[in-house]
Amino acid sequence: MNIQLKSIDSSDYDSIFLSMSDSESLDLTGTRHTFTKKQIKEAYERFAQDSTRVDFAIYHQGQNGTIGDAAIIDIDEHHSVCGFRIALHQRKDRNKGYGSEAVRLLQAYVFETLQLNRFELEVLSHNVRAIRAYEKPVCSRRRSAASYSCERH
């Protein structure tokens, strides 16, 4: 393992803010708005109170400094399903397998800790790196290149 996940805290906000200013990141995620540091802080404070999501910072194993963030969203215990998303904040950390590792770590958390049976996401079809990251673990494509479902086997 090259990365680890931890709960997001205020020390991660600067890295999230920088990623929200990167034109490539905005394009790959379909984000159309920019956010201030204050808006990011307020959003993550709200997220921490939301029982249908869990947010993580992504770090290099044994090192300080956020390289990305991940979220398990729309947790539906009744239907045993949730969504997820991953963002690597700096271009230098992309194409190194961190996205695939993050998927595996999230998958373990969803199946082992949350005891859900499926997690899924939608990714824009032009986000080729993300598609590769999601195809490597136990995820299957549904209907288009932009929809994936990972199920417990």
PDB file of N, CA, C and O in Angstrom, residues 7-9 12-13 16-17 20 35-57 69-75 85 89 109:
ATOM      1  N   SER A   7      -9.834  10.477   8.289  1.00  0.00           N
ATOM      2  CA  SER A   7     -10.941  11.428   8.304  1.00  0.00           C
ATOM      3  C   SER A   7     -10.420  12.816   7.936  1.00  0.00           C
ATOM      4  O   SER A   7      -9.342  13.216   8.371  1.00  0.00           O
ATOM      5  N   ILE A   8     -11.189  13.526   7.147  1.00  0.00           N
ATOM      6  CA  ILE A   8     -10.810  14.891   6.761  1.00  0.00           C
ATOM      7  C   ILE A   8     -10.910  15.803   7.971  1.00  0.00           C
ATOM      8  O   ILE A   8     -11.857  15.720   8.745  1.00  0.00           O
ATOM      9  N   ASP A   9      -9.903  16.673   8.116  1.00  0.00           N
ATOM     10  CA  ASP A   9      -9.967  17.710   9.135  1.00  0.00           C
ATOM     11  C   ASP A   9      -9.487  19.027   8.516  1.00  0.00           C
ATOM     12  O   ASP A   9      -9.159  19.081   7.327  1.00  0.00           O
ATOM     13  N   ASP A  12      -6.653  19.634   5.948  1.00  0.00           N
ATOM     14  CA  ASP A  12      -6.792  19.176   4.563  1.00  0.00           C
ATOM     15  C   ASP A  12      -7.439  20.219   3.641  1.00  0.00           C
ATOM     16  O   ASP A  12      -7.428  20.069   2.427  1.00  0.00           O
ATOM     17  N   TYR A  13      -8.013  21.262   4.210  1.00  0.00           N
ATOM     18  CA  TYR A  13      -8.791  22.224   3.423  1.00  0.00           C
ATOM     19  C   TYR A  13      -7.968  22.963   2.369  1.00  0.00           C
ATOM     20  O   TYR A  13      -8.464  23.234   1.280  1.00  0.00           O
ATOM     21  N   ILE A  16      -7.618  20.773  -0.674  1.00  0.00           N
ATOM     22  CA  ILE A  16      -8.914  20.694  -1.371  1.00  0.00           C
ATOM     23  C   ILE A  16      -9.166  21.987  -2.142  1.00  0.00           C
ATOM     24  O   ILE A  16      -9.579  21.958  -3.301  1.00  0.00           O
ATOM     25  N   PHE A  17      -8.873  23.120  -1.513  1.00  0.00           N
ATOM     26  CA  PHE A  17      -9.051  24.412  -2.170  1.00  0.00           C
ATOM     27  C   PHE A  17      -8.203  24.499  -3.442  1.00  0.00           C
ATOM     28  O   PHE A  17      -8.685  24.930  -4.498  1.00  0.00           O
ATOM     29  N   MET A  20      -9.634  22.604  -6.246  1.00  0.00           N
ATOM     30  CA  MET A  20     -10.838  23.243  -6.795  1.00  0.00           C
ATOM     31  C   MET A  20     -10.482  24.452  -7.658  1.00  0.00           C
ATOM     32  O   MET A  20     -11.357  25.078  -8.246  1.00  0.00           O
ATOM     33  N   PHE A  35     -14.907  27.640  -5.398  1.00  0.00           N
ATOM     34  CA  PHE A  35     -15.292  27.775  -4.005  1.00  0.00           C
ATOM     35  C   PHE A  35     -14.206  28.502  -3.233  1.00  0.00           C
ATOM     36  O   PHE A  35     -13.014  28.318  -3.504  1.00  0.00           O
ATOM     37  N   THR A  36     -14.591  29.287  -2.260  1.00  0.00           N
ATOM     38  CA  THR A  36     -13.640  29.937  -1.378  1.00  0.00           C
ATOM     39  C   THR A  36     -13.223  28.947  -0.296  1.00  0.00           C
ATOM     40  O   THR A  36     -13.895  27.924  -0.081  1.00  0.00           O
ATOM     41  N   LYS A  37     -12.140  29.256   0.407  1.00  0.00           N
ATOM     42  CA  LYS A  37     -11.726  28.404   1.516  1.00  0.00           C
ATOM     43  C   LYS A  37     -12.819  28.345   2.578  1.00  0.00           C
ATOM     44  O   LYS A  37     -13.056  27.291   3.169  1.00  0.00           O
ATOM     45  N   LYS A  38     -13.485  29.463   2.796  1.00  0.00           N
ATOM     46  CA  LYS A  38     -14.563  29.494   3.789  1.00  0.00           C
ATOM     47  C   LYS A  38     -15.700  28.565   3.372  1.00  0.00           C
ATOM     48  O   LYS A  38     -16.243  27.825   4.204  1.00  0.00           O
ATOM     49  N   GLN A  39     -16.067  28.571   2.087  1.00  0.00           N
ATOM     50  CA  GLN A  39     -17.132  27.688   1.611  1.00  0.00           C
ATOM     51  C   GLN A  39     -16.739  26.213   1.751  1.00  0.00           C
ATOM     52  O   GLN A  39     -17.572  25.382   2.092  1.00  0.00           O
ATOM     53  N   ILE A  40     -15.482  25.907   1.489  1.00  0.00           N
ATOM     54  CA  ILE A  40     -15.006  24.529   1.637  1.00  0.00           C
ATOM     55  C   ILE A  40     -15.076  24.110   3.105  1.00  0.00           C
ATOM     56  O   ILE A  40     -15.578  23.028   3.425  1.00  0.00           O
ATOM     57  N   LYS A  41     -14.610  24.961   3.991  1.00  0.00           N
ATOM     58  CA  LYS A  41     -14.666  24.674   5.432  1.00  0.00           C
ATOM     59  C   LYS A  41     -16.107  24.438   5.872  1.00  0.00           C
ATOM     60  O   LYS A  41     -16.408  23.447   6.551  1.00  0.00           O
ATOM     61  N   GLU A  42     -17.017  25.311   5.469  1.00  0.00           N
ATOM     62  CA  GLU A  42     -18.427  25.172   5.851  1.00  0.00           C
ATOM     63  C   GLU A  42     -19.044  23.899   5.279  1.00  0.00           C
ATOM     64  O   GLU A  42     -19.818  23.216   5.949  1.00  0.00           O
ATOM     65  N   ALA A  43     -18.676  23.565   4.032  1.00  0.00           N
ATOM     66  CA  ALA A  43     -19.216  22.347   3.415  1.00  0.00           C
ATOM     67  C   ALA A  43     -18.761  21.111   4.183  1.00  0.00           C
ATOM     68  O   ALA A  43     -19.577  20.232   4.497  1.00  0.00           O
ATOM     69  N   TYR A  44     -17.471  21.028   4.517  1.00  0.00           N
ATOM     70  CA  TYR A  44     -16.984  19.844   5.226  1.00  0.00           C
ATOM     71  C   TYR A  44     -17.496  19.771   6.661  1.00  0.00           C
ATOM     72  O   TYR A  44     -17.661  18.678   7.206  1.00  0.00           O
ATOM     73  N   GLU A  45     -17.782  20.903   7.257  1.00  0.00           N
ATOM     74  CA  GLU A  45     -18.431  20.886   8.576  1.00  0.00           C
ATOM     75  C   GLU A  45     -19.845  20.309   8.453  1.00  0.00           C
ATOM     76  O   GLU A  45     -20.279  19.535   9.307  1.00  0.00           O
ATOM     77  N   ARG A  46     -20.563  20.665   7.383  1.00  0.00           N
ATOM     78  CA  ARG A  46     -21.900  20.082   7.124  1.00  0.00           C
ATOM     79  C   ARG A  46     -21.784  18.597   6.830  1.00  0.00           C
ATOM     80  O   ARG A  46     -22.554  17.781   7.343  1.00  0.00           O
ATOM     81  N   PHE A  47     -20.816  18.229   5.997  1.00  0.00           N
ATOM     82  CA  PHE A  47     -20.638  16.829   5.630  1.00  0.00           C
ATOM     83  C   PHE A  47     -20.395  15.968   6.868  1.00  0.00           C
ATOM     84  O   PHE A  47     -20.861  14.828   6.946  1.00  0.00           O
ATOM     85  N   ALA A  48     -19.656  16.504   7.842  1.00  0.00           N
ATOM     86  CA  ALA A  48     -19.334  15.733   9.055  1.00  0.00           C
ATOM     87  C   ALA A  48     -20.585  15.390   9.860  1.00  0.00           C
ATOM     88  O   ALA A  48     -20.592  14.415  10.613  1.00  0.00           O
ATOM     89  N   GLN A  49     -21.655  16.154   9.672  1.00  0.00           N
ATOM     90  CA  GLN A  49     -22.912  15.915  10.383  1.00  0.00           C
ATOM     91  C   GLN A  49     -23.886  15.047   9.579  1.00  0.00           C
ATOM     92  O   GLN A  49     -24.943  14.679  10.072  1.00  0.00           O
ATOM     93  N   ASP A  50     -23.520  14.715   8.347  1.00  0.00           N
ATOM     94  CA  ASP A  50     -24.400  13.987   7.424  1.00  0.00           C
ATOM     95  C   ASP A  50     -24.200  12.480   7.591  1.00  0.00           C
ATOM     96  O   ASP A  50     -23.135  11.946   7.273  1.00  0.00           O
ATOM     97  N   SER A  51     -25.213  11.789   8.063  1.00  0.00           N
ATOM     98  CA  SER A  51     -25.090  10.339   8.308  1.00  0.00           C
ATOM     99  C   SER A  51     -25.085   9.519   7.021  1.00  0.00           C
ATOM    100  O   SER A  51     -24.859   8.308   7.072  1.00  0.00           O
ATOM    101  N   THR A  52     -25.309  10.158   5.870  1.00  0.00           N
ATOM    102  CA  THR A  52     -25.319   9.417   4.609  1.00  0.00           C
ATOM    103  C   THR A  52     -23.996   9.553   3.843  1.00  0.00           C
ATOM    104  O   THR A  52     -23.924   9.201   2.673  1.00  0.00           O
ATOM    105  N   ARG A  53     -22.959  10.037   4.517  1.00  0.00           N
ATOM    106  CA  ARG A  53     -21.661  10.148   3.845  1.00  0.00           C
ATOM    107  C   ARG A  53     -20.523  10.037   4.845  1.00  0.00           C
ATOM    108  O   ARG A  53     -20.681  10.304   6.034  1.00  0.00           O
ATOM    109  N   VAL A  54     -19.355   9.630   4.321  1.00  0.00           N
ATOM    110  CA  VAL A  54     -18.114   9.570   5.089  1.00  0.00           C
ATOM    111  C   VAL A  54     -17.026  10.136   4.178  1.00  0.00           C
ATOM    112  O   VAL A  54     -16.877   9.692   3.040  1.00  0.00           O
ATOM    113  N   ASP A  55     -16.290  11.127   4.686  1.00  0.00           N
ATOM    114  CA  ASP A  55     -15.245  11.776   3.890  1.00  0.00           C
ATOM    115  C   ASP A  55     -13.864  11.413   4.415  1.00  0.00           C
ATOM    116  O   ASP A  55     -13.651  11.323   5.625  1.00  0.00           O
ATOM    117  N   PHE A  56     -12.937  11.233   3.488  1.00  0.00           N
ATOM    118  CA  PHE A  56     -11.563  10.862   3.819  1.00  0.00           C
ATOM    119  C   PHE A  56     -10.580  11.755   3.088  1.00  0.00           C
ATOM    120  O   PHE A  56     -10.820  12.168   1.952  1.00  0.00           O
ATOM    121  N   ALA A  57      -9.441  11.993   3.725  1.00  0.00           N
ATOM    122  CA  ALA A  57      -8.283  12.572   3.053  1.00  0.00           C
ATOM    123  C   ALA A  57      -7.406  11.398   2.614  1.00  0.00           C
ATOM    124  O   ALA A  57      -7.345  10.373   3.288  1.00  0.00           O
ATOM    125  N   ASP A  69      -8.727  13.464  -1.885  1.00  0.00           N
ATOM    126  CA  ASP A  69      -9.827  13.200  -0.967  1.00  0.00           C
ATOM    127  C   ASP A  69     -10.778  12.217  -1.620  1.00  0.00           C
ATOM    128  O   ASP A  69     -10.799  12.057  -2.840  1.00  0.00           O
ATOM    129  N   ALA A  70     -11.529  11.542  -0.774  1.00  0.00           N
ATOM    130  CA  ALA A  70     -12.487  10.541  -1.236  1.00  0.00           C
ATOM    131  C   ALA A  70     -13.725  10.647  -0.358  1.00  0.00           C
ATOM    132  O   ALA A  70     -13.636  11.052   0.800  1.00  0.00           O
ATOM    133  N   ALA A  71     -14.847  10.294  -0.920  1.00  0.00           N
ATOM    134  CA  ALA A  71     -16.088  10.340  -0.147  1.00  0.00           C
ATOM    135  C   ALA A  71     -16.961   9.145  -0.493  1.00  0.00           C
ATOM    136  O   ALA A  71     -17.068   8.759  -1.657  1.00  0.00           O
ATOM    137  N   ILE A  72     -17.531   8.571   0.537  1.00  0.00           N
ATOM    138  CA  ILE A  72     -18.600   7.593   0.375  1.00  0.00           C
ATOM    139  C   ILE A  72     -19.874   8.392   0.589  1.00  0.00           C
ATOM    140  O   ILE A  72     -20.037   9.050   1.618  1.00  0.00           O
ATOM    141  N   ILE A  73     -20.747   8.377  -0.410  1.00  0.00           N
ATOM    142  CA  ILE A  73     -21.913   9.263  -0.389  1.00  0.00           C
ATOM    143  C   ILE A  73     -23.207   8.479  -0.595  1.00  0.00           C
ATOM    144  O   ILE A  73     -23.177   7.333  -1.040  1.00  0.00           O
ATOM    145  N   ASP A  74     -24.307   9.118  -0.269  1.00  0.00           N
ATOM    146  CA  ASP A  74     -25.634   8.525  -0.485  1.00  0.00           C
ATOM    147  C   ASP A  74     -25.746   7.129   0.126  1.00  0.00           C
ATOM    148  O   ASP A  74     -26.279   6.202  -0.488  1.00  0.00           O
ATOM    149  N   ILE A  75     -25.246   6.974   1.358  1.00  0.00           N
ATOM    150  CA  ILE A  75     -25.306   5.681   2.033  1.00  0.00           C
ATOM    151  C   ILE A  75     -26.770   5.320   2.287  1.00  0.00           C
ATOM    152  O   ILE A  75     -27.501   6.062   2.910  1.00  0.00           O
ATOM    153  N   ARG A  85     -16.752   8.826  -4.586  1.00  0.00           N
ATOM    154  CA  ARG A  85     -15.967   9.647  -5.500  1.00  0.00           C
ATOM    155  C   ARG A  85     -14.560   9.786  -4.955  1.00  0.00           C
ATOM    156  O   ARG A  85     -14.330   9.639  -3.755  1.00  0.00           O
ATOM    157  N   HIS A  89      -5.485  15.630  -5.875  1.00  0.00           N
ATOM    158  CA  HIS A  89      -5.436  17.083  -5.935  1.00  0.00           C
ATOM    159  C   HIS A  89      -4.383  17.667  -6.856  1.00  0.00           C
ATOM    160  O   HIS A  89      -4.578  18.740  -7.410  1.00  0.00           O
ATOM    161  N   TYR A 109     -13.741  -0.598   3.164  1.00  0.00           N
ATOM    162  CA  TYR A 109     -14.506   0.129   4.177  1.00  0.00           C
ATOM    163  C   TYR A 109     -16.007  -0.094   3.989  1.00  0.00           C
ATOM    164  O   TYR A 109     -16.730  -0.370   4.942  1.00  0.00           O
TER     165      TYR A 109
END
